[in-house]
Amino acid sequence: MLQELCAFAHDVDTVFFTEAWAADVRNGSFLEMQGLDGVLVTDEVMAAMSAAETAPGVLALAGMNPLALPEEKQFVLIIDAVATPGNLGSL
């Protein structure tokens, strides 16, 4: 998912990762290729930072691209703070 974030976000600020995530050579070289700052954190810190039940091995801080609203009048649904992806399907 970090690769997708980098592809769509203008400014990935900092990447936080665990030792297990960093053990994969591809991950470390991706950070270098993207010129991203990385911060090694313990599994406990990662769990505290993440809202997920099972903390991922990597989290990133990034800005969001501004999205323009359509000029044509049509139905628009703006989603904010959806806790789980399944909830979006209910909408």
Backbone as XML, in Angstrom:
<?xml version="1.0"?>
<chain id="A" units="angstrom">
  <residue number="1" name="MET">
    <atom name="N" x="0.803" y="-1.191" z="0.000"/>
    <atom name="CA" x="0.000" y="0.000" z="0.000"/>
    <atom name="C" x="0.854" y="1.267" z="0.000"/>
  </residue>
  <residue number="2" name="LEU">
    <atom name="N" x="2.046" y="1.199" z="0.546"/>
    <atom name="CA" x="2.914" y="2.372" z="0.551"/>
    <atom name="C" x="3.234" y="2.805" z="-0.880"/>
  </residue>
  <residue number="3" name="GLN">
    <atom name="N" x="3.418" y="1.830" z="-1.763"/>
    <atom name="CA" x="3.704" y="2.164" z="-3.157"/>
    <atom name="C" x="2.544" y="2.929" z="-3.787"/>
  </residue>
  <residue number="4" name="GLU">
    <atom name="N" x="1.310" y="2.514" z="-3.501"/>
    <atom name="CA" x="0.144" y="3.202" z="-4.043"/>
    <atom name="C" x="0.031" y="4.607" z="-3.466"/>
  </residue>
  <residue number="5" name="LEU">
    <atom name="N" x="0.305" y="4.749" z="-2.176"/>
    <atom name="CA" x="0.265" y="6.063" z="-1.549"/>
    <atom name="C" x="1.257" y="6.998" z="-2.217"/>
  </residue>
  <residue number="6" name="CYS">
    <atom name="N" x="2.452" y="6.519" z="-2.453"/>
    <atom name="CA" x="3.475" y="7.353" z="-3.102"/>
    <atom name="C" x="3.085" y="7.718" z="-4.528"/>
  </residue>
  <residue number="7" name="ALA">
    <atom name="N" x="2.355" y="6.845" z="-5.186"/>
    <atom name="CA" x="1.937" y="7.121" z="-6.557"/>
    <atom name="C" x="0.865" y="8.203" z="-6.614"/>
  </residue>
  <residue number="8" name="PHE">
    <atom name="N" x="0.040" y="8.327" z="-5.570"/>
    <atom name="CA" x="-1.090" y="9.246" z="-5.623"/>
    <atom name="C" x="-0.966" y="10.449" z="-4.700"/>
  </residue>
  <residue number="9" name="ALA">
    <atom name="N" x="-0.120" y="10.412" z="-3.708"/>
    <atom name="CA" x="0.018" y="11.533" z="-2.765"/>
    <atom name="C" x="1.188" y="12.406" z="-3.202"/>
  </residue>
  <residue number="10" name="HIS">
    <atom name="N" x="0.992" y="13.688" z="-3.138"/>
    <atom name="CA" x="2.064" y="14.607" z="-3.517"/>
    <atom name="C" x="3.203" y="14.614" z="-2.510"/>
  </residue>
  <residue number="11" name="ASP">
    <atom name="N" x="2.857" y="14.581" z="-1.244"/>
    <atom name="CA" x="3.903" y="14.756" z="-0.250"/>
    <atom name="C" x="3.815" y="13.729" z="0.878"/>
  </residue>
  <residue number="12" name="VAL">
    <atom name="N" x="4.519" y="12.624" z="0.682"/>
    <atom name="CA" x="4.661" y="11.651" z="1.759"/>
    <atom name="C" x="5.757" y="12.208" z="2.653"/>
  </residue>
  <residue number="13" name="ASP">
    <atom name="N" x="5.407" y="12.479" z="3.906"/>
    <atom name="CA" x="6.331" y="13.156" z="4.804"/>
    <atom name="C" x="7.268" y="12.177" z="5.493"/>
  </residue>
  <residue number="14" name="THR">
    <atom name="N" x="6.708" y="11.261" z="6.264"/>
    <atom name="CA" x="7.522" y="10.330" z="7.045"/>
    <atom name="C" x="6.907" y="8.943" z="6.995"/>
  </residue>
  <residue number="15" name="VAL">
    <atom name="N" x="7.757" y="7.938" z="6.954"/>
    <atom name="CA" x="7.326" y="6.542" z="6.971"/>
    <atom name="C" x="7.817" y="5.916" z="8.274"/>
  </residue>
  <residue number="16" name="PHE">
    <atom name="N" x="6.906" y="5.287" z="9.010"/>
    <atom name="CA" x="7.236" y="4.572" z="10.236"/>
    <atom name="C" x="7.168" y="3.085" z="9.928"/>
  </residue>
  <residue number="17" name="PHE">
    <atom name="N" x="8.180" y="2.326" z="10.328"/>
    <atom name="CA" x="8.204" y="0.909" z="9.986"/>
    <atom name="C" x="8.821" y="0.087" z="11.112"/>
  </residue>
  <residue number="18" name="THR">
    <atom name="N" x="8.497" y="-1.206" z="11.112"/>
    <atom name="CA" x="9.037" y="-2.139" z="12.100"/>
    <atom name="C" x="10.245" y="-2.868" z="11.510"/>
  </residue>
  <residue number="19" name="GLU">
    <atom name="N" x="10.973" y="-3.564" z="12.378"/>
    <atom name="CA" x="12.119" y="-4.358" z="11.918"/>
    <atom name="C" x="11.693" y="-5.431" z="10.929"/>
  </residue>
  <residue number="20" name="ALA">
    <atom name="N" x="10.546" y="-6.057" z="11.194"/>
    <atom name="CA" x="10.062" y="-7.118" z="10.299"/>
    <atom name="C" x="9.803" y="-6.563" z="8.905"/>
  </residue>
  <residue number="21" name="TRP">
    <atom name="N" x="9.231" y="-5.373" z="8.812"/>
    <atom name="CA" x="8.959" y="-4.753" z="7.508"/>
    <atom name="C" x="10.273" y="-4.416" z="6.814"/>
  </residue>
  <residue number="22" name="ALA">
    <atom name="N" x="11.220" y="-3.884" z="7.574"/>
    <atom name="CA" x="12.509" y="-3.481" z="7.011"/>
    <atom name="C" x="13.348" y="-4.675" z="6.581"/>
  </residue>
  <residue number="23" name="ALA">
    <atom name="N" x="13.066" y="-5.861" z="7.136"/>
    <atom name="CA" x="13.837" y="-7.055" z="6.799"/>
    <atom name="C" x="13.664" y="-7.440" z="5.333"/>
  </residue>
  <residue number="24" name="ASP">
    <atom name="N" x="12.568" y="-7.031" z="4.727"/>
    <atom name="CA" x="12.362" y="-7.293" z="3.300"/>
    <atom name="C" x="13.171" y="-6.254" z="2.512"/>
  </residue>
  <residue number="25" name="VAL">
    <atom name="N" x="14.164" y="-6.696" z="1.785"/>
    <atom name="CA" x="15.080" y="-5.812" z="1.059"/>
    <atom name="C" x="14.333" y="-4.870" z="0.123"/>
  </residue>
  <residue number="26" name="ARG">
    <atom name="N" x="13.241" y="-5.342" z="-0.462"/>
    <atom name="CA" x="12.485" y="-4.496" z="-1.399"/>
    <atom name="C" x="11.949" y="-3.247" z="-0.715"/>
  </residue>
  <residue number="27" name="ASN">
    <atom name="N" x="11.560" y="-3.379" z="0.558"/>
    <atom name="CA" x="10.993" y="-2.232" z="1.265"/>
    <atom name="C" x="12.035" y="-1.144" z="1.504"/>
  </residue>
  <residue number="28" name="GLY">
    <atom name="N" x="13.200" y="-1.543" z="1.960"/>
    <atom name="CA" x="14.264" y="-0.570" z="2.201"/>
    <atom name="C" x="14.692" y="0.138" z="0.933"/>
  </residue>
  <residue number="29" name="SER">
    <atom name="N" x="14.829" y="-0.609" z="-0.146"/>
    <atom name="CA" x="15.242" y="0.017" z="-1.402"/>
    <atom name="C" x="14.141" y="0.917" z="-1.956"/>
  </residue>
  <residue number="30" name="PHE">
    <atom name="N" x="12.864" y="0.598" z="-1.681"/>
    <atom name="CA" x="11.777" y="1.466" z="-2.115"/>
    <atom name="C" x="11.860" y="2.816" z="-1.403"/>
  </residue>
  <residue number="31" name="LEU">
    <atom name="N" x="12.117" y="2.794" z="-0.094"/>
    <atom name="CA" x="12.259" y="4.050" z="0.652"/>
    <atom name="C" x="13.384" y="4.899" z="0.061"/>
  </residue>
  <residue number="32" name="GLU">
    <atom name="N" x="14.505" y="4.252" z="-0.231"/>
    <atom name="CA" x="15.647" y="4.974" z="-0.805"/>
    <atom name="C" x="15.305" y="5.556" z="-2.172"/>
  </residue>
  <residue number="33" name="MET">
    <atom name="N" x="14.673" y="4.760" z="-3.014"/>
    <atom name="CA" x="14.310" y="5.231" z="-4.360"/>
    <atom name="C" x="13.366" y="6.429" z="-4.306"/>
  </residue>
  <residue number="34" name="GLN">
    <atom name="N" x="12.457" y="6.424" z="-3.341"/>
    <atom name="CA" x="11.490" y="7.511" z="-3.216"/>
    <atom name="C" x="12.065" y="8.705" z="-2.444"/>
  </residue>
  <residue number="35" name="GLY">
    <atom name="N" x="13.218" y="8.531" z="-1.831"/>
    <atom name="CA" x="13.819" y="9.597" z="-1.041"/>
    <atom name="C" x="13.008" y="9.918" z="0.204"/>
  </residue>
  <residue number="36" name="LEU">
    <atom name="N" x="12.417" y="8.879" z="0.807"/>
    <atom name="CA" x="11.558" y="9.069" z="1.970"/>
    <atom name="C" x="12.334" y="8.941" z="3.272"/>
  </residue>
  <residue number="37" name="ASP">
    <atom name="N" x="11.930" y="9.741" z="4.262"/>
    <atom name="CA" x="12.484" y="9.602" z="5.611"/>
    <atom name="C" x="11.808" y="8.413" z="6.272"/>
  </residue>
  <residue number="38" name="GLY">
    <atom name="N" x="12.591" y="7.561" z="6.881"/>
    <atom name="CA" x="12.040" y="6.404" z="7.566"/>
    <atom name="C" x="12.396" y="6.424" z="9.039"/>
  </residue>
  <residue number="39" name="VAL">
    <atom name="N" x="11.445" y="6.004" z="9.875"/>
    <atom name="CA" x="11.666" y="5.946" z="11.317"/>
    <atom name="C" x="11.364" y="4.528" z="11.775"/>
  </residue>
  <residue number="40" name="LEU">
    <atom name="N" x="12.371" y="3.860" z="12.313"/>
    <atom name="CA" x="12.200" y="2.510" z="12.838"/>
    <atom name="C" x="11.495" y="2.593" z="14.186"/>
  </residue>
  <residue number="41" name="VAL">
    <atom name="N" x="10.408" y="1.834" z="14.351"/>
    <atom name="CA" x="9.668" y="1.803" z="15.617"/>
    <atom name="C" x="9.501" y="0.348" z="16.060"/>
  </residue>
  <residue number="42" name="THR">
    <atom name="N" x="9.272" y="0.155" z="17.334"/>
    <atom name="CA" x="9.041" y="-1.198" z="17.855"/>
    <atom name="C" x="7.634" y="-1.655" z="17.483"/>
  </residue>
  <residue number="43" name="ASP">
    <atom name="N" x="7.390" y="-2.946" z="17.612"/>
    <atom name="CA" x="6.049" y="-3.481" z="17.353"/>
    <atom name="C" x="5.023" y="-2.844" z="18.287"/>
  </residue>
  <residue number="44" name="GLU">
    <atom name="N" x="5.422" y="-2.574" z="19.515"/>
    <atom name="CA" x="4.504" y="-1.969" z="20.492"/>
    <atom name="C" x="4.127" y="-0.557" z="20.079"/>
  </residue>
  <residue number="45" name="VAL">
    <atom name="N" x="5.096" y="0.215" z="19.608"/>
    <atom name="CA" x="4.821" y="1.580" z="19.159"/>
    <atom name="C" x="3.935" y="1.548" z="17.922"/>
  </residue>
  <residue number="46" name="MET">
    <atom name="N" x="4.226" y="0.630" z="16.995"/>
    <atom name="CA" x="3.399" y="0.508" z="15.789"/>
    <atom name="C" x="1.966" y="0.181" z="16.160"/>
  </residue>
  <residue number="47" name="ALA">
    <atom name="N" x="1.760" y="-0.717" z="17.106"/>
    <atom name="CA" x="0.408" y="-1.073" z="17.546"/>
    <atom name="C" x="-0.297" y="0.136" z="18.147"/>
  </residue>
  <residue number="48" name="ALA">
    <atom name="N" x="0.432" y="0.962" z="18.889"/>
    <atom name="CA" x="-0.169" y="2.155" z="19.492"/>
    <atom name="C" x="-0.498" y="3.208" z="18.435"/>
  </residue>
  <residue number="49" name="MET">
    <atom name="N" x="0.270" y="3.259" z="17.374"/>
    <atom name="CA" x="0.045" y="4.250" z="16.310"/>
    <atom name="C" x="-1.108" y="3.871" z="15.400"/>
  </residue>
  <residue number="50" name="SER">
    <atom name="N" x="-1.378" y="2.593" z="15.273"/>
    <atom name="CA" x="-2.350" y="2.101" z="14.301"/>
    <atom name="C" x="-3.719" y="1.876" z="14.936"/>
  </residue>
  <residue number="51" name="ALA">
    <atom name="N" x="-4.756" y="2.173" z="14.163"/>
    <atom name="CA" x="-6.125" y="1.907" z="14.615"/>
    <atom name="C" x="-6.572" y="0.492" z="14.237"/>
  </residue>
  <residue number="52" name="ALA">
    <atom name="N" x="-5.763" y="-0.206" z="13.446"/>
    <atom name="CA" x="-6.109" y="-1.556" z="13.000"/>
    <atom name="C" x="-5.940" y="-2.555" z="14.145"/>
  </residue>
  <residue number="53" name="GLU">
    <atom name="N" x="-6.760" y="-3.613" z="14.133"/>
    <atom name="CA" x="-6.632" y="-4.664" z="15.152"/>
    <atom name="C" x="-5.249" y="-5.295" z="15.118"/>
  </residue>
  <residue number="54" name="THR">
    <atom name="N" x="-4.791" y="-5.613" z="13.922"/>
    <atom name="CA" x="-3.439" y="-6.129" z="13.734"/>
    <atom name="C" x="-2.643" y="-5.030" z="13.054"/>
  </residue>
  <residue number="55" name="ALA">
    <atom name="N" x="-1.697" y="-4.476" z="13.779"/>
    <atom name="CA" x="-0.930" y="-3.348" z="13.247"/>
    <atom name="C" x="-0.121" y="-3.765" z="12.025"/>
  </residue>
  <residue number="56" name="PRO">
    <atom name="N" x="-0.077" y="-2.907" z="11.024"/>
    <atom name="CA" x="0.739" y="-3.207" z="9.844"/>
    <atom name="C" x="2.210" y="-2.986" z="10.176"/>
  </residue>
  <residue number="57" name="GLY">
    <atom name="N" x="3.074" y="-3.385" z="9.301"/>
    <atom name="CA" x="4.492" y="-3.171" z="9.524"/>
    <atom name="C" x="4.955" y="-1.791" z="9.118"/>
  </residue>
  <residue number="58" name="VAL">
    <atom name="N" x="4.065" y="-1.036" z="8.482"/>
    <atom name="CA" x="4.450" y="0.285" z="7.991"/>
    <atom name="C" x="3.256" y="1.232" z="8.039"/>
  </residue>
  <residue number="59" name="LEU">
    <atom name="N" x="3.514" y="2.470" z="8.444"/>
    <atom name="CA" x="2.531" y="3.554" z="8.417"/>
    <atom name="C" x="3.226" y="4.778" z="7.856"/>
  </residue>
  <residue number="60" name="ALA">
    <atom name="N" x="2.475" y="5.653" z="7.201"/>
    <atom name="CA" x="3.077" y="6.851" z="6.621"/>
    <atom name="C" x="2.210" y="8.069" z="6.885"/>
  </residue>
  <residue number="61" name="LEU">
    <atom name="N" x="2.865" y="9.213" z="7.002"/>
    <atom name="CA" x="2.177" y="10.500" z="7.068"/>
    <atom name="C" x="2.264" y="11.129" z="5.686"/>
  </residue>
  <residue number="62" name="ALA">
    <atom name="N" x="1.115" y="11.518" z="5.156"/>
    <atom name="CA" x="1.106" y="12.093" z="3.812"/>
    <atom name="C" x="-0.004" y="13.119" z="3.681"/>
  </residue>
  <residue number="63" name="GLY">
    <atom name="N" x="0.231" y="14.100" z="2.841"/>
    <atom name="CA" x="-0.799" y="15.069" z="2.518"/>
    <atom name="C" x="-1.764" y="14.473" z="1.517"/>
  </residue>
  <residue number="64" name="MET">
    <atom name="N" x="-2.929" y="15.053" z="1.431"/>
    <atom name="CA" x="-3.935" y="14.578" z="0.483"/>
    <atom name="C" x="-4.000" y="15.515" z="-0.711"/>
  </residue>
  <residue number="65" name="ASN">
    <atom name="N" x="-4.211" y="14.949" z="-1.879"/>
    <atom name="CA" x="-4.420" y="15.763" z="-3.071"/>
    <atom name="C" x="-5.794" y="16.408" z="-2.992"/>
  </residue>
  <residue number="66" name="PRO">
    <atom name="N" x="-5.888" y="17.704" z="-3.233"/>
    <atom name="CA" x="-7.217" y="18.320" z="-3.231"/>
    <atom name="C" x="-8.022" y="17.813" z="-4.421"/>
  </residue>
  <residue number="67" name="LEU">
    <atom name="N" x="-9.282" y="17.553" z="-4.189"/>
    <atom name="CA" x="-10.164" y="17.093" z="-5.260"/>
    <atom name="C" x="-11.200" y="18.172" z="-5.542"/>
  </residue>
  <residue number="68" name="ALA">
    <atom name="N" x="-11.365" y="18.489" z="-6.787"/>
    <atom name="CA" x="-12.358" y="19.489" z="-7.170"/>
    <atom name="C" x="-13.733" y="18.829" z="-7.250"/>
  </residue>
  <residue number="69" name="LEU">
    <atom name="N" x="-14.756" y="19.547" z="-6.800"/>
    <atom name="CA" x="-16.126" y="19.048" z="-6.935"/>
    <atom name="C" x="-16.559" y="19.202" z="-8.388"/>
  </residue>
  <residue number="70" name="PRO">
    <atom name="N" x="-17.399" y="18.316" z="-8.867"/>
    <atom name="CA" x="-17.864" y="18.423" z="-10.251"/>
    <atom name="C" x="-18.644" y="19.725" z="-10.461"/>
  </residue>
  <residue number="71" name="GLU">
    <atom name="N" x="-18.455" y="20.336" z="-11.615"/>
    <atom name="CA" x="-19.181" y="21.572" z="-11.925"/>
    <atom name="C" x="-20.631" y="21.290" z="-12.279"/>
  </residue>
  <residue number="72" name="GLU">
    <atom name="N" x="-20.872" y="20.157" z="-12.911"/>
    <atom name="CA" x="-22.228" y="19.757" z="-13.266"/>
    <atom name="C" x="-22.977" y="19.319" z="-12.025"/>
  </residue>
  <residue number="73" name="LYS">
    <atom name="N" x="-24.247" y="19.670" z="-11.909"/>
    <atom name="CA" x="-25.035" y="19.224" z="-10.760"/>
    <atom name="C" x="-25.343" y="17.741" z="-10.936"/>
  </residue>
  <residue number="74" name="GLN">
    <atom name="N" x="-24.921" y="16.984" z="-9.955"/>
    <atom name="CA" x="-25.175" y="15.555" z="-9.947"/>
    <atom name="C" x="-25.072" y="15.077" z="-8.506"/>
  </residue>
  <residue number="75" name="PHE">
    <atom name="N" x="-25.396" y="13.853" z="-8.285"/>
    <atom name="CA" x="-25.314" y="13.297" z="-6.939"/>
    <atom name="C" x="-23.852" y="13.137" z="-6.542"/>
  </residue>
  <residue number="76" name="VAL">
    <atom name="N" x="-23.508" y="13.683" z="-5.395"/>
    <atom name="CA" x="-22.144" y="13.566" z="-4.888"/>
    <atom name="C" x="-22.208" y="13.065" z="-3.451"/>
  </residue>
  <residue number="77" name="LEU">
    <atom name="N" x="-21.420" y="12.068" z="-3.133"/>
    <atom name="CA" x="-21.330" y="11.530" z="-1.778"/>
    <atom name="C" x="-19.915" y="11.776" z="-1.278"/>
  </residue>
  <residue number="78" name="ILE">
    <atom name="N" x="-19.795" y="12.579" z="-0.226"/>
    <atom name="CA" x="-18.482" y="12.881" z="0.342"/>
    <atom name="C" x="-18.333" y="12.063" z="1.620"/>
  </residue>
  <residue number="79" name="ILE">
    <atom name="N" x="-17.301" y="11.236" z="1.658"/>
    <atom name="CA" x="-17.080" y="10.313" z="2.768"/>
    <atom name="C" x="-15.969" y="10.853" z="3.656"/>
  </residue>
  <residue number="80" name="ASP">
    <atom name="N" x="-16.192" y="10.814" z="4.971"/>
    <atom name="CA" x="-15.174" y="11.259" z="5.908"/>
    <atom name="C" x="-15.167" y="10.330" z="7.117"/>
  </residue>
  <residue number="81" name="ALA">
    <atom name="N" x="-14.001" y="9.916" z="7.518"/>
    <atom name="CA" x="-13.786" y="9.133" z="8.736"/>
    <atom name="C" x="-14.539" y="7.797" z="8.754"/>
  </residue>
  <residue number="82" name="VAL">
    <atom name="N" x="-14.519" y="7.090" z="7.647"/>
    <atom name="CA" x="-15.101" y="5.746" z="7.606"/>
    <atom name="C" x="-14.121" y="4.808" z="8.300"/>
  </residue>
  <residue number="83" name="ALA">
    <atom name="N" x="-14.572" y="4.155" z="9.361"/>
    <atom name="CA" x="-13.684" y="3.338" z="10.179"/>
    <atom name="C" x="-13.290" y="2.029" z="9.497"/>
  </residue>
  <residue number="84" name="THR">
    <atom name="N" x="-14.222" y="1.393" z="8.805"/>
    <atom name="CA" x="-13.914" y="0.137" z="8.135"/>
    <atom name="C" x="-14.445" y="0.190" z="6.715"/>
  </residue>
  <residue number="85" name="PRO">
    <atom name="N" x="-13.727" y="-0.397" z="5.763"/>
    <atom name="CA" x="-14.152" y="-0.345" z="4.357"/>
    <atom name="C" x="-15.559" y="-0.909" z="4.122"/>
  </residue>
  <residue number="86" name="GLY">
    <atom name="N" x="-15.963" y="-1.893" z="4.921"/>
    <atom name="CA" x="-17.305" y="-2.475" z="4.761"/>
    <atom name="C" x="-18.405" y="-1.458" z="4.983"/>
  </residue>
  <residue number="87" name="ASN">
    <atom name="N" x="-18.140" y="-0.479" z="5.832"/>
    <atom name="CA" x="-19.153" y="0.553" z="6.079"/>
    <atom name="C" x="-19.414" y="1.383" z="4.829"/>
  </residue>
  <residue number="88" name="LEU">
    <atom name="N" x="-18.422" y="1.578" z="4.004"/>
    <atom name="CA" x="-18.608" y="2.326" z="2.766"/>
    <atom name="C" x="-19.554" y="1.570" z="1.836"/>
  </residue>
  <residue number="89" name="GLY">
    <atom name="N" x="-19.454" y="0.258" z="1.807"/>
    <atom name="CA" x="-20.355" y="-0.546" z="0.978"/>
    <atom name="C" x="-21.800" y="-0.388" z="1.382"/>
  </residue>
  <residue number="90" name="SER">
    <atom name="N" x="-22.057" y="-0.116" z="2.646"/>
    <atom name="CA" x="-23.439" y="0.078" z="3.115"/>
    <atom name="C" x="-24.041" y="1.368" z="2.568"/>
  </residue>
  <residue number="91" name="LEU">
    <atom name="N" x="-23.207" y="2.332" z="2.288"/>
    <atom name="CA" x="-23.702" y="3.607" z="1.759"/>
    <atom name="C" x="-24.105" y="3.455" z="0.324"/>
  </residue>
</chain>
